[in-house]
mmCIF file of C-alpha atoms in Angstrom:
data_model
loop_
_atom_site.group_PDB
_atom_site.id
_atom_site.type_symbol
_atom_site.label_atom_id
_atom_site.label_comp_id
_atom_site.label_asym_id
_atom_site.label_seq_id
_atom_site.Cartn_x
_atom_site.Cartn_y
_atom_site.Cartn_z
ATOM 1 C CA UNK A 1 -136.637 -54.392 134.241
ATOM 2 C CA UNK A 2 -135.366 -54.584 130.650
ATOM 3 C CA UNK A 3 -136.326 -51.619 128.498
ATOM 4 C CA UNK A 4 -138.452 -52.992 125.657
ATOM 5 C CA UNK A 5 -139.032 -51.221 122.325
ATOM 6 C CA UNK A 6 -142.684 -50.396 121.738
ATOM 7 C CA UNK A 7 -142.219 -50.695 117.972
ATOM 8 C CA UNK A 8 -139.740 -52.947 116.159
ATOM 9 C CA UNK A 9 -139.254 -52.591 112.403
ATOM 10 C CA UNK A 10 -137.567 -55.522 110.666
ATOM 11 C CA UNK A 11 -135.885 -55.662 107.253
ATOM 12 C CA UNK A 12 -136.366 -59.282 106.175
ATOM 13 C CA UNK A 13 -133.075 -59.755 104.320
ATOM 14 C CA UNK A 14 -131.011 -62.807 103.419
ATOM 15 C CA UNK A 15 -133.694 -65.225 102.212
ATOM 16 C CA UNK A 16 -132.033 -65.940 98.861
ATOM 17 C CA UNK A 17 -128.570 -66.401 100.363
ATOM 18 C CA UNK A 18 -130.041 -68.811 102.924
ATOM 19 C CA UNK A 19 -131.643 -70.792 100.113
ATOM 20 C CA UNK A 20 -128.330 -70.979 98.215
ATOM 21 C CA UNK A 21 -126.534 -72.162 101.350
ATOM 22 C CA UNK A 22 -129.087 -74.963 101.634
ATOM 23 C CA UNK A 23 -128.843 -75.760 97.894
ATOM 24 C CA UNK A 24 -132.424 -74.652 97.304
ATOM 25 C CA UNK A 25 -133.985 -72.322 94.747
ATOM 26 C CA UNK A 26 -134.283 -68.706 95.911
ATOM 27 C CA UNK A 27 -138.044 -68.855 96.427
ATOM 28 C CA UNK A 28 -137.625 -71.527 99.103
ATOM 29 C CA UNK A 29 -135.979 -68.934 101.333
ATOM 30 C CA UNK A 30 -138.928 -66.560 100.998
ATOM 31 C CA UNK A 31 -141.356 -69.431 101.468
ATOM 32 C CA UNK A 32 -139.610 -70.594 104.629
ATOM 33 C CA UNK A 33 -139.852 -67.147 106.210
ATOM 34 C CA UNK A 34 -143.530 -66.831 105.291
ATOM 35 C CA UNK A 35 -144.395 -70.290 106.609
ATOM 36 C CA UNK A 36 -142.072 -70.666 109.582
ATOM 37 C CA UNK A 37 -140.858 -67.303 110.914
ATOM 38 C CA UNK A 38 -143.709 -64.821 111.237
ATOM 39 C CA UNK A 39 -145.802 -66.635 113.846
ATOM 40 C CA UNK A 40 -142.934 -67.374 116.310
ATOM 41 C CA UNK A 41 -141.575 -63.826 116.008
ATOM 42 C CA UNK A 42 -145.070 -62.489 116.684
ATOM 43 C CA UNK A 43 -145.354 -64.757 119.731
ATOM 44 C CA UNK A 44 -142.045 -63.493 121.069
ATOM 45 C CA UNK A 45 -143.030 -59.860 120.531
ATOM 46 C CA UNK A 46 -146.179 -60.449 122.568
ATOM 47 C CA UNK A 47 -144.188 -62.248 125.269
ATOM 48 C CA UNK A 48 -141.682 -59.375 125.524
ATOM 49 C CA UNK A 49 -144.327 -56.646 125.507
ATOM 50 C CA UNK A 50 -143.636 -55.228 122.039
ATOM 51 C CA UNK A 51 -146.826 -53.633 120.693
ATOM 52 C CA UNK A 52 -145.928 -52.967 117.033
ATOM 53 C CA UNK A 53 -143.940 -55.038 114.533
ATOM 54 C CA UNK A 54 -143.356 -53.800 110.979
ATOM 55 C CA UNK A 55 -142.040 -56.320 108.443
ATOM 56 C CA UNK A 56 -140.541 -55.171 105.128
ATOM 57 C CA UNK A 57 -141.600 -57.976 102.832
ATOM 58 C CA UNK A 58 -141.321 -56.409 99.351
ATOM 59 C CA UNK A 59 -139.649 -53.193 98.213
ATOM 60 C CA UNK A 60 -140.388 -50.951 95.254
ATOM 61 C CA UNK A 61 -137.105 -52.203 93.749
ATOM 62 C CA UNK A 62 -138.010 -55.891 94.050
ATOM 63 C CA UNK A 63 -140.086 -55.698 90.851
ATOM 64 C CA UNK A 64 -136.748 -55.588 89.001
ATOM 65 C CA UNK A 65 -135.933 -59.183 89.947
ATOM 66 C CA UNK A 66 -136.348 -62.091 87.533
ATOM 67 C CA UNK A 67 -139.936 -62.481 86.363
ATOM 68 C CA UNK A 68 -140.146 -66.033 87.680
ATOM 69 C CA UNK A 69 -139.035 -64.922 91.150
ATOM 70 C CA UNK A 70 -141.547 -62.067 91.243
ATOM 71 C CA UNK A 71 -144.341 -64.395 90.130
ATOM 72 C CA UNK A 72 -143.256 -66.886 92.773
ATOM 73 C CA UNK A 73 -143.301 -64.190 95.428
ATOM 74 C CA UNK A 74 -146.841 -63.248 94.448
ATOM 75 C CA UNK A 75 -147.899 -66.856 94.981
ATOM 76 C CA UNK A 76 -146.169 -66.934 98.362
ATOM 77 C CA UNK A 77 -148.062 -63.771 99.305
ATOM 78 C CA UNK A 78 -151.349 -65.411 98.293
ATOM 79 C CA UNK A 79 -150.853 -68.551 100.348
ATOM 80 C CA UNK A 80 -149.155 -66.680 103.178
ATOM 81 C CA UNK A 81 -151.995 -64.196 103.507
ATOM 82 C CA UNK A 82 -154.505 -66.954 104.106
ATOM 83 C CA UNK A 83 -152.315 -69.102 106.356
ATOM 84 C CA UNK A 84 -150.799 -66.309 108.413
ATOM 85 C CA UNK A 85 -153.968 -64.228 108.410
ATOM 86 C CA UNK A 86 -155.946 -66.961 110.131
ATOM 87 C CA UNK A 87 -153.200 -67.827 112.622
ATOM 88 C CA UNK A 88 -152.423 -64.236 113.564
ATOM 89 C CA UNK A 89 -156.104 -63.366 113.896
ATOM 90 C CA UNK A 90 -156.549 -66.239 116.367
ATOM 91 C CA UNK A 91 -153.577 -64.873 118.317
ATOM 92 C CA UNK A 92 -155.341 -61.512 118.700
ATOM 93 C CA UNK A 93 -153.010 -59.691 116.328
ATOM 94 C CA UNK A 94 -154.067 -56.750 114.201
ATOM 95 C CA UNK A 95 -152.782 -56.621 110.620
ATOM 96 C CA UNK A 96 -152.014 -53.486 108.622
ATOM 97 C CA UNK A 97 -150.095 -52.667 105.450
ATOM 98 C CA UNK A 98 -147.985 -49.803 104.157
ATOM 99 C CA UNK A 99 -146.649 -49.185 100.669
ATOM 100 C CA UNK A 100 -148.243 -48.732 97.266
ATOM 101 C CA UNK A 101 -150.379 -51.863 97.174
ATOM 102 C CA UNK A 102 -152.081 -50.800 93.941
ATOM 103 C CA UNK A 103 -149.337 -52.492 91.901
ATOM 104 C CA UNK A 104 -150.149 -55.943 93.270
ATOM 105 C CA UNK A 105 -152.587 -58.345 91.582
ATOM 106 C CA UNK A 106 -156.159 -57.584 92.611
ATOM 107 C CA UNK A 107 -156.618 -60.814 94.563
ATOM 108 C CA UNK A 108 -153.638 -59.970 96.775
ATOM 109 C CA UNK A 109 -154.986 -56.464 97.354
ATOM 110 C CA UNK A 110 -158.368 -57.940 98.257
ATOM 111 C CA UNK A 111 -156.803 -60.533 100.554
ATOM 112 C CA UNK A 112 -154.828 -57.902 102.428
ATOM 113 C CA UNK A 113 -157.884 -55.660 102.729
ATOM 114 C CA UNK A 114 -159.875 -58.599 104.114
ATOM 115 C CA UNK A 115 -157.433 -59.310 106.925
ATOM 116 C CA UNK A 116 -156.975 -55.631 107.746
ATOM 117 C CA UNK A 117 -160.738 -55.368 108.223
ATOM 118 C CA UNK A 118 -161.072 -58.753 109.954
ATOM 119 C CA UNK A 119 -158.398 -57.993 112.557
ATOM 120 C CA UNK A 120 -159.008 -54.286 113.167
ATOM 121 C CA UNK A 121 -160.274 -54.816 116.745
ATOM 122 C CA UNK A 122 -157.386 -57.063 117.814
ATOM 123 C CA UNK A 123 -154.973 -55.420 120.238
ATOM 124 C CA UNK A 124 -152.313 -57.875 121.482
ATOM 125 C CA UNK A 125 -149.863 -56.813 118.759
ATOM 126 C CA UNK A 126 -150.071 -54.852 115.506
ATOM 127 C CA UNK A 127 -148.125 -56.310 112.586
ATOM 128 C CA UNK A 128 -147.678 -54.028 109.594
ATOM 129 C CA UNK A 129 -146.497 -55.549 106.327
ATOM 130 C CA UNK A 130 -144.466 -53.168 104.151
ATOM 131 C CA UNK A 131 -145.422 -54.214 100.607
ATOM 132 C CA UNK A 132 -144.147 -52.454 97.498
ATOM 133 C CA UNK A 133 -142.636 -50.061 100.002
ATOM 134 C CA UNK A 134 -139.855 -47.549 99.474
ATOM 135 C CA UNK A 135 -139.095 -44.635 101.766
ATOM 136 C CA UNK A 136 -138.744 -42.029 99.023
ATOM 137 C CA UNK A 137 -141.852 -43.365 97.315
ATOM 138 C CA UNK A 138 -143.838 -43.049 100.542
ATOM 139 C CA UNK A 139 -142.751 -39.446 101.084
ATOM 140 C CA UNK A 140 -143.501 -38.537 97.461
ATOM 141 C CA UNK A 141 -146.970 -40.074 97.697
ATOM 142 C CA UNK A 142 -147.531 -38.174 100.946
ATOM 143 C CA UNK A 143 -146.676 -34.893 99.203
ATOM 144 C CA UNK A 144 -149.102 -35.717 96.379
ATOM 145 C CA UNK A 145 -151.875 -36.253 98.941
ATOM 146 C CA UNK A 146 -150.920 -33.125 100.838
ATOM 147 C CA UNK A 147 -151.124 -30.782 97.849
ATOM 148 C CA UNK A 148 -154.690 -31.933 97.252
ATOM 149 C CA UNK A 149 -155.618 -30.517 100.669
ATOM 150 C CA UNK A 150 -153.485 -27.365 100.773
ATOM 151 C CA UNK A 151 -152.847 -24.589 98.289
ATOM 152 C CA UNK A 152 -149.405 -23.019 97.922
ATOM 153 C CA UNK A 153 -150.826 -19.847 99.445
ATOM 154 C CA UNK A 154 -152.096 -21.731 102.492
ATOM 155 C CA UNK A 155 -148.697 -23.304 103.014
ATOM 156 C CA UNK A 156 -147.006 -19.914 102.711
ATOM 157 C CA UNK A 157 -149.308 -18.434 105.336
ATOM 158 C CA UNK A 158 -149.054 -21.372 107.725
ATOM 159 C CA UNK A 159 -146.166 -23.770 107.124
ATOM 160 C CA UNK A 160 -146.894 -27.404 107.873
ATOM 161 C CA UNK A 161 -145.533 -28.942 111.071
ATOM 162 C CA UNK A 162 -143.796 -32.319 111.157
ATOM 163 C CA UNK A 163 -146.785 -33.741 113.026
ATOM 164 C CA UNK A 164 -149.184 -32.516 110.339
ATOM 165 C CA UNK A 165 -147.040 -33.941 107.539
ATOM 166 C CA UNK A 166 -146.796 -37.296 109.326
ATOM 167 C CA UNK A 167 -150.557 -37.680 108.970
ATOM 168 C CA UNK A 168 -150.068 -38.083 105.199
ATOM 169 C CA UNK A 169 -147.580 -40.933 105.518
ATOM 170 C CA UNK A 170 -148.596 -44.587 105.199
ATOM 171 C CA UNK A 171 -147.747 -45.067 108.875
ATOM 172 C CA UNK A 172 -150.161 -42.421 110.186
ATOM 173 C CA UNK A 173 -151.541 -43.607 113.517
ATOM 174 C CA UNK A 174 -148.602 -45.917 114.256
ATOM 175 C CA UNK A 175 -145.791 -44.828 116.616
ATOM 176 C CA UNK A 176 -142.355 -44.331 115.102
ATOM 177 C CA UNK A 177 -140.068 -47.373 115.386
ATOM 178 C CA UNK A 178 -137.833 -47.545 118.434
ATOM 179 C CA UNK A 179 -135.646 -50.292 116.988
ATOM 180 C CA UNK A 180 -134.861 -51.147 113.360
ATOM 181 C CA UNK A 181 -133.330 -54.588 112.840
ATOM 182 C CA UNK A 182 -131.593 -55.779 109.693
ATOM 183 C CA UNK A 183 -130.527 -59.432 109.480
ATOM 184 C CA UNK A 184 -128.361 -60.557 106.568
ATOM 185 C CA UNK A 185 -125.136 -58.663 107.191
ATOM 186 C CA UNK A 186 -125.804 -55.497 105.170
ATOM 187 C CA UNK A 187 -125.037 -52.256 107.035
ATOM 188 C CA UNK A 188 -127.635 -49.968 105.490
ATOM 189 C CA UNK A 189 -131.370 -49.276 105.748
ATOM 190 C CA UNK A 190 -132.033 -49.135 101.986
ATOM 191 C CA UNK A 191 -134.712 -46.473 102.368
ATOM 192 C CA UNK A 192 -136.682 -48.183 105.140
ATOM 193 C CA UNK A 193 -138.855 -45.754 107.108
ATOM 194 C CA UNK A 194 -136.534 -42.746 106.601
ATOM 195 C CA UNK A 195 -138.953 -40.206 108.100
ATOM 196 C CA UNK A 196 -140.169 -42.383 110.950
ATOM 197 C CA UNK A 197 -136.835 -43.920 111.901
ATOM 198 C CA UNK A 198 -134.771 -40.787 112.562
ATOM 199 C CA UNK A 199 -134.351 -41.631 116.266
ATOM 200 C CA UNK A 200 -134.653 -45.405 116.026
ATOM 201 C CA UNK A 201 -131.843 -47.525 117.391
ATOM 202 C CA UNK A 202 -130.253 -49.660 114.659
ATOM 203 C CA UNK A 203 -129.298 -53.314 115.057
ATOM 204 C CA UNK A 204 -127.427 -55.199 112.339
ATOM 205 C CA UNK A 205 -126.634 -58.906 112.420
ATOM 206 C CA UNK A 206 -124.936 -61.390 110.092
ATOM 207 C CA UNK A 207 -127.721 -63.905 110.803
ATOM 208 C CA UNK A 208 -129.880 -64.442 107.708
ATOM 209 C CA UNK A 209 -133.610 -63.836 108.037
ATOM 210 C CA UNK A 210 -134.653 -67.528 107.915
ATOM 211 C CA UNK A 211 -132.337 -68.102 110.907
ATOM 212 C CA UNK A 212 -133.550 -65.031 112.813
ATOM 213 C CA UNK A 213 -135.213 -66.964 115.626
ATOM 214 C CA UNK A 214 -136.853 -65.877 118.873
ATOM 215 C CA UNK A 215 -133.422 -66.010 120.515
ATOM 216 C CA UNK A 216 -131.998 -63.666 117.880
ATOM 217 C CA UNK A 217 -134.884 -61.265 118.464
ATOM 218 C CA UNK A 218 -134.151 -61.378 122.192
ATOM 219 C CA UNK A 219 -130.507 -60.484 121.491
ATOM 220 C CA UNK A 220 -131.662 -57.395 119.593
ATOM 221 C CA UNK A 221 -134.030 -56.387 122.398
ATOM 222 C CA UNK A 222 -131.299 -56.864 125.020
ATOM 223 C CA UNK A 223 -128.920 -54.718 122.959
ATOM 224 C CA UNK A 224 -131.651 -52.068 122.669
ATOM 225 C CA UNK A 225 -131.989 -52.061 126.467
ATOM 226 C CA UNK A 226 -128.284 -51.214 126.789
ATOM 227 C CA UNK A 227 -128.546 -48.175 124.527
ATOM 228 C CA UNK A 228 -129.032 -44.681 125.940
ATOM 229 C CA UNK A 229 -131.556 -42.756 123.852
ATOM 230 C CA UNK A 230 -131.386 -38.968 124.073
ATOM 231 C CA UNK A 231 -133.357 -38.037 120.921
ATOM 232 C CA UNK A 232 -130.801 -35.397 119.971
ATOM 233 C CA UNK A 233 -130.920 -33.596 123.328
#
């Protein structure tokens, strides 16, 4: 039987290049992924027995893009939340979010909160959207939360364990990723889940995200099954 990752984390890269290749404006690449890719990838995860899928949709650095692109992305998030929220809920999928969502327009924050609450009892698959997410930012925010609960003296007397620190991360309660996939040809993680992904297998592909079909996901899972994981032992 093929070894299947319990948790796949995906860096959704290559949307703008795909749009340029198809002589479209950049936003059409993002829109295509939102409208056409999430549901089939979720279906394939369920079919293969994957229990957690984390999708990096917007990084802390993405605010630096052209104002028109950022505004367009916000609109895609609005329409995508409603469309995908309803579809994924009907599929029995739970939705979660990580990242500093407080920087998003209030209606997007409210929409995400609605679907997190609405789907909290679903258990076929958990999809986590990484929104305004950066690995260093997450760790820094975790430290800020931690120092509200512990004094310096307490930490001197009883140093924190890795397990205790993990409870302050956005991903608390979610298993660490077994497989991190990056479409788009770049050979780096760009700060994606640096704490959680220390023992994740990495899979890079030249295929751009809008072309990352069910078959491409299967290729990544099959490659994962061929890897020998020893977790540093």
